[in-house]
């Protein structure tokens, strides 16, 4: 477990997260993940610490309203998603500032067919995710 730091584009939102690189990342093809081109590390809620920016974060929710897709209201960057059913926090790979690219490339990727409610199965096509 290593502590990494992330932020939105304008710097209003900053966080740190304890990430297990060997556990890898997830990509999903559900409606919101497709729109976001979501790519994330999953961490326990206790492993996620918002350092600043609570006041500029907005929490987009849809459907059952369970999951909060948190983005910066100043610059619009999606930073993380809180998932009640885990519970877990999914921090976006793109928001991490100090994760070396070679470490990211070495981490396995797990694909999820969320579009068809197969949350434990990879979809047939993953290249666009
Ligand atoms: Zn921002």
CSV table of N, CA, C and O and ligand atoms in Angstrom, one decimal:
chain,number,residue,atom,x,y,z
A,1,UNK,N,0.8,-1.2,0.0
A,1,UNK,CA,0.0,0.0,0.0
A,1,UNK,C,0.9,1.2,0.0
A,1,UNK,O,1.8,1.4,0.8
A,2,UNK,N,0.6,2.1,-0.9
A,2,UNK,CA,1.4,3.4,-1.1
A,2,UNK,C,0.4,4.5,-1.1
A,2,UNK,O,-0.6,4.4,-1.7
A,3,UNK,N,0.8,5.6,-0.4
A,3,UNK,CA,0.0,6.8,-0.4
A,3,UNK,C,0.3,7.7,-1.7
A,3,UNK,O,1.5,8.1,-1.9
A,4,UNK,N,-0.7,7.9,-2.5
A,4,UNK,CA,-0.6,8.8,-3.6
A,4,UNK,C,-1.5,10.0,-3.5
A,4,UNK,O,-2.4,10.0,-2.7
A,5,UNK,N,-1.1,11.0,-4.2
A,5,UNK,CA,-1.9,12.3,-4.2
A,5,UNK,C,-2.6,12.6,-5.5
A,5,UNK,O,-2.0,12.3,-6.5
A,6,UNK,N,-3.8,13.2,-5.4
A,6,UNK,CA,-4.5,13.5,-6.6
A,6,UNK,C,-5.2,14.9,-6.4
A,6,UNK,O,-5.3,15.4,-5.3
A,7,UNK,N,-5.6,15.4,-7.6
A,7,UNK,CA,-6.3,16.7,-7.6
A,7,UNK,C,-7.1,16.9,-8.8
A,7,UNK,O,-6.9,16.1,-9.8
A,8,UNK,N,-7.9,17.9,-8.8
A,8,UNK,CA,-8.6,18.3,-10.0
A,8,UNK,C,-7.7,19.2,-10.9
A,8,UNK,O,-6.5,19.3,-10.5
A,9,UNK,N,-8.1,19.7,-12.0
A,9,UNK,CA,-7.2,20.5,-12.8
A,9,UNK,C,-6.9,21.9,-12.2
A,9,UNK,O,-5.7,22.3,-12.3
A,10,UNK,N,-7.8,22.5,-11.6
A,10,UNK,CA,-7.6,23.9,-11.1
A,10,UNK,C,-6.9,23.8,-9.7
A,10,UNK,O,-6.4,24.9,-9.2
A,11,UNK,N,-6.9,22.7,-9.1
A,11,UNK,CA,-6.2,22.6,-7.8
A,11,UNK,C,-7.1,22.8,-6.6
A,11,UNK,O,-6.6,22.8,-5.4
A,12,UNK,N,-8.3,23.1,-6.8
A,12,UNK,CA,-9.2,23.4,-5.7
A,12,UNK,C,-9.4,22.1,-4.8
A,12,UNK,O,-9.5,22.2,-3.6
A,13,UNK,N,-9.5,21.0,-5.5
A,13,UNK,CA,-9.7,19.7,-4.8
A,13,UNK,C,-8.4,18.9,-4.8
A,13,UNK,O,-7.8,18.7,-5.8
A,14,UNK,N,-8.0,18.6,-3.5
A,14,UNK,CA,-6.9,17.7,-3.4
A,14,UNK,C,-7.2,16.6,-2.4
A,14,UNK,O,-7.9,16.8,-1.4
A,15,UNK,N,-6.6,15.4,-2.7
A,15,UNK,CA,-6.8,14.3,-1.8
A,15,UNK,C,-5.6,13.4,-1.8
A,15,UNK,O,-4.7,13.6,-2.6
A,16,UNK,N,-5.5,12.5,-0.8
A,16,UNK,CA,-4.6,11.5,-0.8
A,16,UNK,C,-5.3,10.1,-0.6
A,16,UNK,O,-6.3,10.1,0.0
A,17,UNK,N,-4.7,9.1,-1.2
A,17,UNK,CA,-5.3,7.8,-1.1
A,17,UNK,C,-4.2,6.7,-1.0
A,17,UNK,O,-3.2,6.8,-1.6
A,18,UNK,N,-4.5,5.7,-0.1
A,18,UNK,CA,-3.6,4.6,0.0
A,18,UNK,C,-4.0,3.5,-1.0
A,18,UNK,O,-5.1,3.0,-0.9
A,19,UNK,N,-3.1,3.3,-2.0
A,19,UNK,CA,-3.4,2.5,-3.1
A,19,UNK,C,-2.6,1.2,-3.1
A,19,UNK,O,-1.4,1.3,-3.0
A,20,UNK,N,-3.2,0.1,-3.4
A,20,UNK,CA,-2.5,-1.2,-3.6
A,20,UNK,C,-2.4,-1.4,-5.1
A,20,UNK,O,-3.3,-1.8,-5.7
A,21,UNK,N,-1.2,-1.0,-5.6
A,21,UNK,CA,-1.0,-1.1,-7.1
A,21,UNK,C,-1.3,-2.5,-7.6
A,21,UNK,O,-1.8,-2.7,-8.7
A,22,UNK,N,-0.9,-3.5,-6.8
A,22,UNK,CA,-1.0,-4.9,-7.3
A,22,UNK,C,-2.5,-5.3,-7.5
A,22,UNK,O,-2.8,-6.2,-8.2
A,23,UNK,N,-3.4,-4.6,-6.8
A,23,UNK,CA,-4.8,-4.9,-6.9
A,23,UNK,C,-5.3,-4.3,-8.2
A,23,UNK,O,-6.4,-4.8,-8.7
A,24,UNK,N,-4.6,-3.4,-8.8
A,24,UNK,CA,-4.9,-2.9,-10.2
A,24,UNK,C,-6.0,-1.9,-10.2
A,24,UNK,O,-6.5,-1.4,-9.2
A,25,UNK,N,-6.4,-1.7,-11.5
A,25,UNK,CA,-7.4,-0.6,-11.8
A,25,UNK,C,-8.7,-1.3,-12.4
A,25,UNK,O,-8.6,-2.5,-12.7
A,26,UNK,N,-9.7,-0.5,-12.5
A,26,UNK,CA,-10.9,-1.0,-13.1
A,26,UNK,C,-11.4,0.0,-14.2
A,26,UNK,O,-11.2,1.2,-14.1
A,27,UNK,N,-11.9,-0.6,-15.3
A,27,UNK,CA,-12.6,0.1,-16.3
A,27,UNK,C,-13.9,-0.6,-16.6
A,27,UNK,O,-14.0,-1.8,-16.5
A,28,UNK,N,-15.0,0.2,-16.8
A,28,UNK,CA,-16.3,-0.3,-16.9
A,28,UNK,C,-17.0,0.3,-18.1
A,28,UNK,O,-16.7,1.5,-18.5
A,29,UNK,N,-18.0,-0.4,-18.6
A,29,UNK,CA,-18.7,0.1,-19.8
A,29,UNK,C,-20.2,0.6,-19.5
A,29,UNK,O,-21.0,0.7,-20.4
A,30,UNK,N,-20.5,0.8,-18.2
A,30,UNK,CA,-21.8,1.3,-17.9
A,30,UNK,C,-22.0,2.7,-18.4
A,30,UNK,O,-21.1,3.3,-19.0
A,31,UNK,N,-23.2,3.2,-18.3
A,31,UNK,CA,-23.6,4.5,-19.0
A,31,UNK,C,-22.7,5.7,-18.5
A,31,UNK,O,-22.1,6.4,-19.3
A,32,UNK,N,-22.5,5.8,-17.2
A,32,UNK,CA,-21.7,6.9,-16.6
A,32,UNK,C,-20.2,6.7,-16.9
A,32,UNK,O,-19.5,7.6,-17.2
A,33,UNK,N,-19.8,5.4,-16.7
A,33,UNK,CA,-18.3,5.1,-17.0
A,33,UNK,C,-18.0,5.4,-18.4
A,33,UNK,O,-16.8,5.8,-18.7
A,34,UNK,N,-18.9,5.1,-19.3
A,34,UNK,CA,-18.6,5.3,-20.8
A,34,UNK,C,-18.4,6.8,-21.0
A,34,UNK,O,-17.5,7.3,-21.7
A,35,UNK,N,-19.4,7.6,-20.5
A,35,UNK,CA,-19.3,9.1,-20.7
A,35,UNK,C,-18.0,9.7,-20.1
A,35,UNK,O,-17.5,10.6,-20.6
A,36,UNK,N,-17.6,9.1,-18.9
A,36,UNK,CA,-16.5,9.7,-18.2
A,36,UNK,C,-15.1,9.1,-18.7
A,36,UNK,O,-14.1,9.6,-18.4
A,37,UNK,N,-15.2,8.0,-19.5
A,37,UNK,CA,-14.1,7.2,-19.8
A,37,UNK,C,-13.4,6.8,-18.5
A,37,UNK,O,-12.2,7.0,-18.3
A,38,UNK,N,-14.2,6.3,-17.6
A,38,UNK,CA,-13.8,6.1,-16.2
A,38,UNK,C,-12.7,5.0,-16.1
A,38,UNK,O,-12.8,3.9,-16.7
A,39,UNK,N,-11.6,5.4,-15.4
A,39,UNK,CA,-10.5,4.4,-15.1
A,39,UNK,C,-10.1,4.7,-13.7
A,39,UNK,O,-9.7,5.9,-13.4
A,40,UNK,N,-10.1,3.8,-12.8
A,40,UNK,CA,-9.9,4.1,-11.4
A,40,UNK,C,-9.2,3.0,-10.6
A,40,UNK,O,-9.3,1.8,-11.0
A,41,UNK,N,-8.7,3.4,-9.5
A,41,UNK,CA,-8.2,2.5,-8.5
A,41,UNK,C,-9.3,2.5,-7.4
A,41,UNK,O,-9.9,3.6,-7.1
A,42,UNK,N,-9.6,1.3,-6.9
A,42,UNK,CA,-10.6,1.2,-5.9
A,42,UNK,C,-9.9,1.1,-4.5
A,42,UNK,O,-9.0,0.4,-4.3
A,43,UNK,N,-10.4,2.0,-3.6
A,43,UNK,CA,-9.8,2.0,-2.3
A,43,UNK,C,-10.9,2.0,-1.2
A,43,UNK,O,-12.0,2.4,-1.5
A,44,UNK,N,-10.5,1.5,0.0
A,44,UNK,CA,-11.5,1.6,1.1
A,44,UNK,C,-11.8,3.0,1.5
A,44,UNK,O,-10.9,3.9,1.3
A,45,UNK,N,-13.0,3.3,2.0
A,45,UNK,CA,-13.3,4.7,2.4
A,45,UNK,C,-12.2,5.2,3.4
A,45,UNK,O,-11.9,6.4,3.4
A,46,UNK,N,-11.7,4.3,4.3
A,46,UNK,CA,-10.7,4.8,5.3
A,46,UNK,C,-9.4,5.1,4.7
A,46,UNK,O,-8.5,5.7,5.3
A,47,UNK,N,-9.2,4.6,3.4
A,47,UNK,CA,-7.9,4.8,2.7
A,47,UNK,C,-7.9,6.1,1.9
A,47,UNK,O,-7.0,6.4,1.2
A,48,UNK,N,-9.1,6.8,1.9
A,48,UNK,CA,-9.2,8.0,1.1
A,48,UNK,C,-9.4,9.2,2.0
A,48,UNK,O,-10.2,9.2,2.9
A,49,UNK,N,-8.6,10.2,1.8
A,49,UNK,CA,-8.6,11.4,2.6
A,49,UNK,C,-8.7,12.7,1.7
A,49,UNK,O,-7.8,13.0,1.0
A,50,UNK,N,-9.8,13.4,1.8
A,50,UNK,CA,-10.0,14.7,1.1
A,50,UNK,C,-9.2,15.7,1.9
A,50,UNK,O,-9.4,15.9,3.1
A,51,UNK,N,-8.2,16.3,1.2
A,51,UNK,CA,-7.3,17.3,1.9
A,51,UNK,C,-7.9,18.7,1.8
A,51,UNK,O,-7.7,19.5,2.7
A,52,UNK,N,-8.5,19.0,0.7
A,52,UNK,CA,-9.1,20.3,0.5
A,52,UNK,C,-10.1,20.3,-0.6
A,52,UNK,O,-10.0,19.4,-1.5
A,53,UNK,N,-11.0,21.2,-0.6
A,53,UNK,CA,-11.9,21.4,-1.7
A,53,UNK,C,-13.3,20.9,-1.5
A,53,UNK,O,-14.1,20.9,-2.5
A,54,UNK,N,-13.7,20.5,-0.3
A,54,UNK,CA,-15.0,20.1,0.0
A,54,UNK,C,-16.1,21.0,-0.5
A,54,UNK,O,-17.1,20.6,-1.1
A,55,UNK,N,-15.8,22.3,-0.4
A,55,UNK,CA,-16.8,23.4,-0.8
A,55,UNK,C,-16.9,23.5,-2.3
A,55,UNK,O,-18.0,24.0,-2.8
A,56,UNK,N,-15.9,23.1,-3.1
A,56,UNK,CA,-16.1,23.2,-4.5
A,56,UNK,C,-16.5,21.9,-5.2
A,56,UNK,O,-16.9,21.9,-6.4
A,57,UNK,N,-16.5,20.8,-4.4
A,57,UNK,CA,-17.0,19.5,-5.0
A,57,UNK,C,-18.5,19.5,-5.2
A,57,UNK,O,-19.2,20.0,-4.4
A,58,UNK,N,-18.9,18.9,-6.3
A,58,UNK,CA,-20.3,18.6,-6.5
A,58,UNK,C,-20.4,17.1,-6.7
A,58,UNK,O,-19.5,16.5,-7.1
A,59,UNK,N,-21.5,16.6,-6.3
A,59,UNK,CA,-21.7,15.1,-6.3
A,59,UNK,C,-22.8,14.8,-7.2
A,59,UNK,O,-24.0,14.9,-6.9
A,60,UNK,N,-22.5,14.3,-8.4
A,60,UNK,CA,-23.5,14.0,-9.4
A,60,UNK,C,-24.1,12.6,-9.1
A,60,UNK,O,-23.3,11.6,-8.9
A,61,UNK,N,-25.4,12.5,-9.0
A,61,UNK,CA,-26.0,11.2,-8.7
A,61,UNK,C,-27.2,11.0,-9.7
A,61,UNK,O,-27.8,12.0,-10.1
A,62,UNK,N,-27.4,9.7,-10.0
A,62,UNK,CA,-28.5,9.4,-10.9
A,62,UNK,C,-29.1,8.1,-10.5
A,62,UNK,O,-28.6,7.4,-9.6
A,63,UNK,N,-30.2,7.7,-11.1
A,63,UNK,CA,-30.8,6.4,-10.9
A,63,UNK,C,-31.2,6.3,-9.4
A,63,UNK,O,-31.9,7.1,-8.8
A,64,UNK,N,-30.7,5.2,-8.8
A,64,UNK,CA,-31.0,5.0,-7.4
A,64,UNK,C,-30.3,6.0,-6.4
A,64,UNK,O,-30.5,5.9,-5.2
A,65,UNK,N,-29.5,6.9,-6.9
A,65,UNK,CA,-28.8,7.9,-6.2
A,65,UNK,C,-27.8,7.4,-5.2
A,65,UNK,O,-27.4,8.1,-4.3
A,66,UNK,N,-27.4,6.2,-5.3
A,66,UNK,CA,-26.5,5.6,-4.3
A,66,UNK,C,-25.1,6.1,-4.4
A,66,UNK,O,-24.4,6.2,-3.4
A,67,UNK,N,-24.6,6.3,-5.6
A,67,UNK,CA,-23.2,6.5,-5.9
A,67,UNK,C,-23.0,8.0,-6.2
A,67,UNK,O,-23.8,8.6,-7.0
A,68,UNK,N,-22.0,8.6,-5.6
A,68,UNK,CA,-21.7,10.0,-5.9
A,68,UNK,C,-20.5,10.2,-6.8
A,68,UNK,O,-19.4,9.8,-6.4
A,69,UNK,N,-20.8,10.8,-7.9
A,69,UNK,CA,-19.7,11.0,-8.9
A,69,UNK,C,-19.2,12.4,-8.6
A,69,UNK,O,-19.8,13.4,-9.1
A,70,UNK,N,-18.1,12.6,-7.9
A,70,UNK,CA,-17.7,13.8,-7.4
A,70,UNK,C,-16.8,14.6,-8.4
A,70,UNK,O,-15.8,14.0,-8.8
A,71,UNK,N,-17.2,15.8,-8.7
A,71,UNK,CA,-16.4,16.6,-9.6
A,71,UNK,C,-16.2,18.0,-9.1
A,71,UNK,O,-17.0,18.5,-8.3
A,72,UNK,N,-15.2,18.7,-9.6
A,72,UNK,CA,-14.9,20.0,-9.1
A,72,UNK,C,-15.8,21.0,-9.9
A,72,UNK,O,-15.8,21.0,-11.1
A,73,UNK,N,-16.5,21.8,-9.2
A,73,UNK,CA,-17.4,22.8,-9.8
A,73,UNK,C,-16.7,24.0,-10.4
A,73,UNK,O,-17.3,24.7,-11.1
A,74,UNK,N,-15.4,24.1,-10.2
A,74,UNK,CA,-14.7,25.2,-10.8
A,74,UNK,C,-14.1,24.7,-12.2
A,74,UNK,O,-14.4,25.4,-13.2
A,75,UNK,N,-13.5,23.6,-12.2
A,75,UNK,CA,-12.8,23.1,-13.5
A,75,UNK,C,-13.5,22.0,-14.1
A,75,UNK,O,-13.2,21.6,-15.3
A,76,UNK,N,-14.5,21.3,-13.4
A,76,UNK,CA,-15.3,20.3,-14.0
A,76,UNK,C,-14.7,18.9,-14.1
A,76,UNK,O,-15.3,18.0,-14.6
A,77,UNK,N,-13.5,18.8,-13.5
A,77,UNK,CA,-12.8,17.5,-13.5
A,77,UNK,C,-13.4,16.5,-12.5
A,77,UNK,O,-13.6,16.8,-11.4
A,78,UNK,N,-13.8,15.3,-13.0
A,78,UNK,CA,-14.3,14.2,-12.2
A,78,UNK,C,-13.1,13.6,-11.4
A,78,UNK,O,-12.1,13.2,-12.0
A,79,UNK,N,-13.1,13.6,-10.1
A,79,UNK,CA,-12.0,13.3,-9.3
A,79,UNK,C,-12.1,11.9,-8.7
A,79,UNK,O,-11.2,11.1,-8.6
A,80,UNK,N,-13.3,11.6,-8.2
A,80,UNK,CA,-13.6,10.3,-7.6
A,80,UNK,C,-15.0,10.0,-7.5
A,80,UNK,O,-15.9,10.9,-7.7
A,81,UNK,N,-15.4,8.7,-7.3
A,81,UNK,CA,-16.7,8.3,-7.1
A,81,UNK,C,-16.9,7.5,-5.8
A,81,UNK,O,-16.0,6.7,-5.5
A,82,UNK,N,-17.9,7.8,-5.0
A,82,UNK,CA,-18.1,7.1,-3.8
A,82,UNK,C,-19.2,6.1,-4.1
A,82,UNK,O,-20.3,6.4,-4.6
A,83,UNK,N,-19.0,4.8,-3.8
A,83,UNK,CA,-19.9,3.8,-4.1
A,83,UNK,C,-20.4,3.1,-2.7
A,83,UNK,O,-19.6,2.5,-2.0
A,84,UNK,N,-21.7,3.4,-2.5
A,84,UNK,CA,-22.3,3.0,-1.2
A,84,UNK,C,-22.3,1.4,-1.0
A,84,UNK,O,-22.1,0.9,0.1
A,85,UNK,N,-22.5,0.7,-2.1
A,85,UNK,CA,-22.6,-0.7,-2.0
A,85,UNK,C,-21.3,-1.4,-1.7
A,85,UNK,O,-21.3,-2.6,-1.3
A,86,UNK,N,-20.2,-0.8,-1.8
A,86,UNK,CA,-18.9,-1.4,-1.4
A,86,UNK,C,-18.8,-1.6,0.1
A,86,UNK,O,-18.9,-2.8,0.5
A,87,UNK,N,-18.8,-0.6,0.9
A,87,UNK,CA,-18.5,0.7,0.4
A,87,UNK,C,-17.1,0.9,-0.1
A,87,UNK,O,-16.2,0.3,0.5
A,88,UNK,N,-16.9,1.7,-1.1
A,88,UNK,CA,-15.5,2.0,-1.5
A,88,UNK,C,-15.5,3.4,-2.3
A,88,UNK,O,-16.6,3.9,-2.6
A,89,UNK,N,-14.3,3.8,-2.4
A,89,UNK,CA,-14.1,5.1,-3.2
A,89,UNK,C,-13.3,4.7,-4.4
A,89,UNK,O,-12.3,4.0,-4.3
A,90,UNK,N,-13.7,5.1,-5.6
A,90,UNK,CA,-12.9,4.9,-6.8
A,90,UNK,C,-12.3,6.2,-7.2
A,90,UNK,O,-13.0,7.2,-7.6
A,91,UNK,N,-11.0,6.3,-7.1
A,91,UNK,CA,-10.3,7.5,-7.4
A,91,UNK,C,-9.8,7.4,-8.9
A,91,UNK,O,-9.3,6.3,-9.3
A,92,UNK,N,-10.0,8.4,-9.7
A,92,UNK,CA,-9.7,8.3,-11.1
A,92,UNK,C,-8.2,8.3,-11.3
A,92,UNK,O,-7.5,9.2,-10.7
A,93,UNK,N,-7.8,7.5,-12.2
A,93,UNK,CA,-6.3,7.4,-12.5
A,93,UNK,C,-5.9,8.8,-13.0
A,93,UNK,O,-4.8,9.2,-12.7
A,94,UNK,N,-6.8,9.4,-13.8
A,94,UNK,CA,-6.4,10.7,-14.4
A,94,UNK,C,-6.2,11.8,-13.4
A,94,UNK,O,-5.5,12.8,-13.7
A,95,UNK,N,-6.7,11.7,-12.2
A,95,UNK,CA,-6.6,12.7,-11.2
A,95,UNK,C,-5.3,12.6,-10.3
A,95,UNK,O,-5.0,13.4,-9.6
A,96,UNK,N,-4.7,11.4,-10.5
A,96,UNK,CA,-3.5,11.2,-9.6
A,96,UNK,C,-2.3,12.0,-10.2
A,96,UNK,O,-2.1,12.0,-11.4
A,97,UNK,N,-1.6,12.6,-9.2
A,97,UNK,CA,-0.5,13.5,-9.6
A,97,UNK,C,0.9,12.9,-9.5
A,97,UNK,O,1.9,13.3,-10.1
A,98,UNK,N,1.1,11.9,-8.6
A,98,UNK,CA,2.4,11.4,-8.3
A,98,UNK,C,2.5,9.9,-8.5
A,98,UNK,O,3.4,9.3,-8.0
A,99,UNK,N,1.7,9.3,-9.3
A,99,UNK,CA,1.8,7.9,-9.7
A,99,UNK,C,2.6,7.8,-10.9
A,99,UNK,O,2.2,8.3,-12.0
A,100,UNK,N,3.8,7.2,-10.8
A,100,UNK,CA,4.7,7.0,-12.0
A,100,UNK,C,3.9,6.2,-13.1
A,100,UNK,O,3.3,5.2,-12.8
A,101,UNK,N,4.1,6.6,-14.4
A,101,UNK,CA,3.4,6.0,-15.4
A,101,UNK,C,3.8,4.5,-15.6
A,101,UNK,O,3.0,3.7,-15.9
A,102,UNK,N,5.0,4.2,-15.3
A,102,UNK,CA,5.4,2.8,-15.4
A,102,UNK,C,4.8,1.9,-14.3
A,102,UNK,O,4.5,0.8,-14.5
A,103,UNK,N,4.5,2.5,-13.1
A,103,UNK,CA,3.8,1.8,-12.1
A,103,UNK,C,2.4,1.6,-12.5
A,103,UNK,O,1.8,0.5,-12.3
A,104,UNK,N,1.8,2.6,-13.2
A,104,UNK,CA,0.4,2.4,-13.7
A,104,UNK,C,0.3,1.3,-14.7
A,104,UNK,O,-0.6,0.5,-14.7
A,105,UNK,N,1.3,1.3,-15.6
A,105,UNK,CA,1.3,0.3,-16.7
A,105,UNK,C,1.5,-1.1,-16.2
A,105,UNK,O,1.1,-2.1,-16.8
A,106,UNK,N,2.2,-1.2,-15.0
A,106,UNK,CA,2.4,-2.5,-14.4
A,106,UNK,C,1.2,-3.0,-13.7
A,106,UNK,O,1.2,-4.2,-13.4
A,107,UNK,N,0.3,-2.2,-13.4
A,107,UNK,CA,-0.9,-2.6,-12.6
A,107,UNK,C,-1.9,-3.3,-13.5
A,107,UNK,O,-2.1,-2.8,-14.6
A,108,UNK,N,-2.5,-4.4,-13.1
A,108,UNK,CA,-3.4,-5.1,-13.9
A,108,UNK,C,-4.7,-4.2,-14.1
A,108,UNK,O,-5.0,-3.4,-13.2
A,109,UNK,N,-5.4,-4.5,-15.1
A,109,UNK,CA,-6.7,-3.8,-15.4
A,109,UNK,C,-7.8,-4.8,-15.4
A,109,UNK,O,-7.7,-5.9,-16.0
A,110,UNK,N,-8.9,-4.5,-14.6
A,110,UNK,CA,-10.0,-5.4,-14.5
A,110,UNK,C,-11.2,-4.7,-15.3
A,110,UNK,O,-11.5,-3.6,-14.9
A,111,UNK,N,-11.7,-5.4,-16.2
A,111,UNK,CA,-12.8,-4.8,-17.0
A,111,UNK,C,-14.2,-5.3,-16.5
A,111,UNK,O,-14.3,-6.5,-16.2
A,112,UNK,N,-15.2,-4.4,-16.5
A,112,UNK,CA,-16.5,-4.7,-15.9
A,112,UNK,C,-17.6,-4.4,-16.9
A,112,UNK,O,-17.6,-3.3,-17.5
A,113,UNK,N,-18.4,-5.4,-17.1
A,113,UNK,CA,-19.5,-5.2,-18.1
A,113,UNK,C,-20.8,-4.7,-17.4
A,113,UNK,O,-21.8,-5.3,-17.3
A,114,UNK,N,-20.6,-3.4,-16.9
A,114,UNK,CA,-21.7,-2.8,-16.1
A,114,UNK,C,-22.9,-2.5,-17.0
A,114,UNK,O,-24.0,-2.4,-16.5
A,115,UNK,N,-22.7,-2.3,-18.2
A,115,UNK,CA,-23.8,-1.9,-19.2
A,115,UNK,C,-24.8,-3.0,-19.2
A,115,UNK,O,-26.0,-2.8,-19.4
A,116,UNK,N,-24.4,-4.3,-18.9
A,116,UNK,CA,-25.3,-5.4,-18.9
A,116,UNK,C,-25.5,-6.0,-17.5
A,116,UNK,O,-25.9,-7.2,-17.4
A,117,UNK,N,-25.2,-5.2,-16.5
A,117,UNK,CA,-25.3,-5.6,-15.1
A,117,UNK,C,-24.5,-6.8,-14.8
A,117,UNK,O,-24.8,-7.5,-13.8
A,118,UNK,N,-23.4,-7.0,-15.5
A,118,UNK,CA,-22.5,-8.1,-15.2
A,118,UNK,C,-21.3,-7.5,-14.5
A,118,UNK,O,-20.3,-7.2,-15.1
A,119,UNK,N,-21.5,-7.3,-13.2
A,119,UNK,CA,-20.5,-6.5,-12.4
A,119,UNK,C,-19.2,-7.3,-12.1
A,119,UNK,O,-18.3,-6.8,-11.5
A,120,UNK,N,-19.3,-8.6,-12.4
A,120,UNK,CA,-18.1,-9.5,-12.2
A,120,UNK,C,-17.5,-10.1,-13.4
A,120,UNK,O,-16.7,-11.0,-13.3
A,121,UNK,N,-18.0,-9.6,-14.6
A,121,UNK,CA,-17.6,-10.2,-15.8
A,121,UNK,C,-17.1,-9.1,-16.8
A,121,UNK,O,-17.6,-8.0,-16.7
A,122,UNK,N,-16.1,-9.4,-17.5
A,122,UNK,CA,-15.6,-8.5,-18.5
A,122,UNK,C,-16.5,-8.5,-19.8
A,122,UNK,O,-17.0,-9.5,-20.1
A,123,UNK,N,-16.7,-7.3,-20.4
A,123,UNK,CA,-17.4,-7.3,-21.6
A,123,UNK,C,-16.6,-7.9,-22.8
A,123,UNK,O,-15.4,-8.0,-22.7
A,124,UNK,N,-17.3,-8.2,-23.8
A,124,UNK,CA,-16.7,-8.8,-25.0
A,124,UNK,C,-15.7,-7.8,-25.6
A,124,UNK,O,-14.6,-8.2,-26.1
A,125,UNK,N,-16.0,-6.6,-25.7
A,125,UNK,CA,-15.1,-5.5,-26.3
A,125,UNK,C,-14.7,-4.6,-25.2
A,125,UNK,O,-15.5,-4.1,-24.4
A,126,UNK,N,-13.4,-4.4,-25.1
A,126,UNK,CA,-12.8,-3.5,-24.0
A,126,UNK,C,-11.9,-2.4,-24.6
A,126,UNK,O,-11.5,-1.5,-23.9
A,127,UNK,N,-11.6,-2.5,-25.9
A,127,UNK,CA,-10.6,-1.6,-26.4
A,127,UNK,C,-11.0,-0.1,-26.3
A,127,UNK,O,-10.1,0.8,-26.3
A,128,UNK,N,-12.3,0.2,-26.3
A,128,UNK,CA,-12.7,1.6,-26.2
A,128,UNK,C,-12.8,2.2,-24.8
A,128,UNK,O,-13.1,3.3,-24.6
A,129,UNK,N,-12.6,1.3,-23.8
A,129,UNK,CA,-12.8,1.7,-22.5
A,129,UNK,C,-11.5,2.3,-21.9
A,129,UNK,O,-10.4,2.1,-22.4
B,1,LIG,ZN1,-10.9,22.2,-10.0
